[in-house]
Amino acid sequence: ICGFHGCFFHGCPQCYDGDAKSPLDNLPLWYKCGNTVRREDVLTGAGCAVIEVWECRWRQLLRGDPSIQDFVNGLDIV
């Protein structure tokens, strides 16, 4: 299972203060991040192989590896 975690929606601890609240539902970002981690734990506990990437890490990969940027640019997204 591949998971892409948007930093804002999942409360990335690298990008956001965990005590900040989401303007969408007024939940603290530490809570959202905890839900994300628990979801991964449930999937892993059920025997699933889980690969996850945070949005900020994905952006770093795109900037640092031209082959990834070429791959993404070549996708025919409808």
PDB file of C-alpha atoms in Angstrom:
ATOM      1  CA  ILE A   1       0.000   0.000   0.000  1.00  0.00           C
ATOM      2  CA  CYS A   2       1.383   3.381  -0.988  1.00  0.00           C
ATOM      3  CA  GLY A   3       0.399   6.418   1.024  1.00  0.00           C
ATOM      4  CA  PHE A   4       0.962  10.030   0.105  1.00  0.00           C
ATOM      5  CA  HIS A   5       0.486  12.339   3.065  1.00  0.00           C
ATOM      6  CA  GLY A   6      -0.197  15.964   2.319  1.00  0.00           C
ATOM      7  CA  CYS A   7       1.688  17.895   4.993  1.00  0.00           C
ATOM      8  CA  PHE A   8      -1.173  20.272   5.785  1.00  0.00           C
ATOM      9  CA  PHE A   9      -3.959  17.680   5.859  1.00  0.00           C
ATOM     10  CA  HIS A  10      -1.997  15.090   7.838  1.00  0.00           C
ATOM     11  CA  GLY A  11      -0.127  17.437  10.203  1.00  0.00           C
ATOM     12  CA  CYS A  12       3.463  16.834   9.127  1.00  0.00           C
ATOM     13  CA  PRO A  13       5.658  17.278  12.220  1.00  0.00           C
ATOM     14  CA  GLN A  14       8.494  18.631  10.054  1.00  0.00           C
ATOM     15  CA  CYS A  15       6.391  21.379   8.494  1.00  0.00           C
ATOM     16  CA  TYR A  16       3.813  22.396  11.095  1.00  0.00           C
ATOM     17  CA  ASP A  17       3.603  23.079  14.803  1.00  0.00           C
ATOM     18  CA  GLY A  18       1.601  20.176  16.197  1.00  0.00           C
ATOM     19  CA  ASP A  19      -0.372  22.480  18.493  1.00  0.00           C
ATOM     20  CA  ALA A  20      -1.671  24.518  15.551  1.00  0.00           C
ATOM     21  CA  LYS A  21      -5.269  23.825  14.600  1.00  0.00           C
ATOM     22  CA  SER A  22      -6.571  22.973  11.185  1.00  0.00           C
ATOM     23  CA  PRO A  23      -8.886  25.677   9.824  1.00  0.00           C
ATOM     24  CA  LEU A  24     -10.922  22.929   8.157  1.00  0.00           C
ATOM     25  CA  ASP A  25     -12.098  21.090  11.270  1.00  0.00           C
ATOM     26  CA  ASN A  26     -10.384  22.864  14.193  1.00  0.00           C
ATOM     27  CA  LEU A  27      -8.490  19.691  15.158  1.00  0.00           C
ATOM     28  CA  PRO A  28      -4.897  20.066  16.348  1.00  0.00           C
ATOM     29  CA  LEU A  29      -2.338  18.941  13.802  1.00  0.00           C
ATOM     30  CA  TRP A  30      -0.741  16.545  16.313  1.00  0.00           C
ATOM     31  CA  TYR A  31      -4.081  14.698  16.323  1.00  0.00           C
ATOM     32  CA  LYS A  32      -4.167  14.479  12.539  1.00  0.00           C
ATOM     33  CA  CYS A  33      -0.585  13.216  12.464  1.00  0.00           C
ATOM     34  CA  GLY A  34      -1.431  10.637  15.122  1.00  0.00           C
ATOM     35  CA  ASN A  35      -4.344   9.367  13.033  1.00  0.00           C
ATOM     36  CA  THR A  36      -2.009   8.991  10.068  1.00  0.00           C
ATOM     37  CA  VAL A  37       0.521   7.016  12.116  1.00  0.00           C
ATOM     38  CA  ARG A  38      -2.195   4.816  13.656  1.00  0.00           C
ATOM     39  CA  ARG A  39      -3.653   4.054  10.220  1.00  0.00           C
ATOM     40  CA  GLU A  40      -0.228   2.913   9.032  1.00  0.00           C
ATOM     41  CA  ASP A  41       0.197   0.799  12.184  1.00  0.00           C
ATOM     42  CA  VAL A  42      -3.167  -0.907  11.581  1.00  0.00           C
ATOM     43  CA  LEU A  43      -2.264  -1.706   7.985  1.00  0.00           C
ATOM     44  CA  THR A  44       1.191  -2.974   8.930  1.00  0.00           C
ATOM     45  CA  GLY A  45      -0.301  -5.033  11.752  1.00  0.00           C
ATOM     46  CA  ALA A  46      -2.694  -6.613   9.253  1.00  0.00           C
ATOM     47  CA  GLY A  47       0.292  -7.806   7.240  1.00  0.00           C
ATOM     48  CA  CYS A  48       0.313  -5.099   4.590  1.00  0.00           C
ATOM     49  CA  ALA A  49       3.542  -3.689   3.248  1.00  0.00           C
ATOM     50  CA  VAL A  50       3.197   0.076   3.584  1.00  0.00           C
ATOM     51  CA  ILE A  51       5.249   2.670   1.751  1.00  0.00           C
ATOM     52  CA  GLU A  52       4.567   6.248   2.721  1.00  0.00           C
ATOM     53  CA  VAL A  53       5.909   9.599   1.669  1.00  0.00           C
ATOM     54  CA  TRP A  54       5.178  13.024   3.072  1.00  0.00           C
ATOM     55  CA  GLU A  55       4.503  15.848   0.644  1.00  0.00           C
ATOM     56  CA  CYS A  56       7.592  17.773   1.782  1.00  0.00           C
ATOM     57  CA  ARG A  57       9.837  14.763   1.141  1.00  0.00           C
ATOM     58  CA  TRP A  58       8.264  14.221  -2.287  1.00  0.00           C
ATOM     59  CA  ARG A  59       9.005  17.847  -3.196  1.00  0.00           C
ATOM     60  CA  GLN A  60      12.633  17.348  -2.102  1.00  0.00           C
ATOM     61  CA  LEU A  61      12.885  14.261  -4.296  1.00  0.00           C
ATOM     62  CA  LEU A  62      11.463  16.129  -7.289  1.00  0.00           C
ATOM     63  CA  ARG A  63      13.940  18.975  -6.851  1.00  0.00           C
ATOM     64  CA  GLY A  64      16.914  16.708  -6.286  1.00  0.00           C
ATOM     65  CA  ASP A  65      16.416  14.006  -8.919  1.00  0.00           C
ATOM     66  CA  PRO A  66      15.794  15.048 -12.536  1.00  0.00           C
ATOM     67  CA  SER A  67      14.776  11.490 -13.480  1.00  0.00           C
ATOM     68  CA  ILE A  68      11.840  11.657 -11.064  1.00  0.00           C
ATOM     69  CA  GLN A  69      10.796  15.020 -12.497  1.00  0.00           C
ATOM     70  CA  ASP A  70      11.026  13.576 -16.032  1.00  0.00           C
ATOM     71  CA  PHE A  71       8.892  10.603 -14.997  1.00  0.00           C
ATOM     72  CA  VAL A  72       6.215  12.822 -13.457  1.00  0.00           C
ATOM     73  CA  ASN A  73       6.214  15.161 -16.453  1.00  0.00           C
ATOM     74  CA  GLY A  74       5.700  12.163 -18.740  1.00  0.00           C
ATOM     75  CA  LEU A  75       2.573  10.941 -16.957  1.00  0.00           C
ATOM     76  CA  ASP A  76      -0.688  11.290 -18.844  1.00  0.00           C
ATOM     77  CA  ILE A  77      -2.909  12.404 -15.974  1.00  0.00           C
ATOM     78  CA  VAL A  78      -6.542  12.716 -16.912  1.00  0.00           C
TER      79      VAL A  78
END
